[in-house]
Amino acid sequence: ETNDVKCSHASTVGPVDEEQVFYLESRGVPTEIAERLIVAGFFDEVLEEFPVATAVPLIAAAIDERLDAGVNS
């Protein structure tokens, strides 16, 4: 008997939660910054679990660049 293992990966892409954006806006945070904070928070959770700690700063910098490009466009 062999122990076959099958793995799959799924991802979801969608808009930022409007309720989260509204909450931050109600506290004076501009919409674009609110969206960036929410997305950055998601990635922070992922990076905390990333198995190669030495790669995390490089990945975080690349994410920041992309988020900054989105905010400034």
XYZ file of C-alpha atoms in Angstrom:
73
model
C 0.000 0.000 0.000
C 1.319 3.413 -0.911
C 0.468 6.578 0.890
C -0.453 8.884 -1.955
C -0.856 12.472 -0.969
C -2.605 15.002 -3.109
C -2.307 18.687 -2.400
C -4.076 21.581 -3.990
C -3.987 25.311 -3.605
C -6.865 27.699 -3.930
C -6.904 31.434 -3.921
C -9.626 33.984 -3.798
C -9.502 37.350 -5.422
C -12.161 39.889 -4.722
C -12.883 43.381 -3.590
C -11.892 44.652 -0.176
C -14.681 44.271 2.392
C -16.785 47.436 2.212
C -17.677 47.250 5.906
C -14.006 47.263 6.887
C -13.369 50.215 4.586
C -16.396 52.054 6.003
C -15.184 51.471 9.558
C -11.785 52.995 8.800
C -13.336 55.862 6.828
C -15.615 56.637 9.778
C -12.440 57.146 11.803
C -11.019 59.609 9.298
C -8.894 57.260 7.192
C -9.073 58.055 3.453
C -10.540 55.272 1.290
C -7.312 54.488 -0.584
C -5.324 54.233 2.641
C -8.047 52.129 4.290
C -7.942 49.639 1.421
C -4.149 49.503 1.575
C -4.208 48.852 5.332
C -6.722 46.025 4.944
C -4.768 44.339 2.153
C -1.448 44.822 3.963
C -2.975 43.273 7.087
C -3.957 40.197 5.100
C -0.430 39.796 3.771
C 1.079 40.328 7.224
C -0.871 37.302 8.475
C 0.377 35.209 5.560
C 3.992 36.316 5.990
C 3.944 35.457 9.705
C 3.449 31.814 8.699
C 5.884 31.835 5.755
C 8.332 28.950 6.197
C 11.450 30.753 4.917
C 12.036 33.588 7.366
C 14.948 35.040 5.409
C 12.680 35.626 2.403
C 10.003 37.510 4.353
C 11.634 40.984 4.170
C 12.075 40.663 0.400
C 8.500 39.528 -0.108
C 7.174 42.239 2.217
C 9.109 44.896 0.287
C 7.687 43.641 -3.024
C 4.159 43.696 -1.589
C 4.671 47.237 -0.273
C 5.876 48.372 -3.703
C 2.789 46.950 -5.388
C 0.446 48.424 -2.794
C 2.132 51.820 -3.050
C 1.808 51.694 -6.834
C -1.914 51.007 -6.460
C -2.431 53.870 -4.024
C -0.489 56.317 -6.174
C -2.151 55.423 -9.474
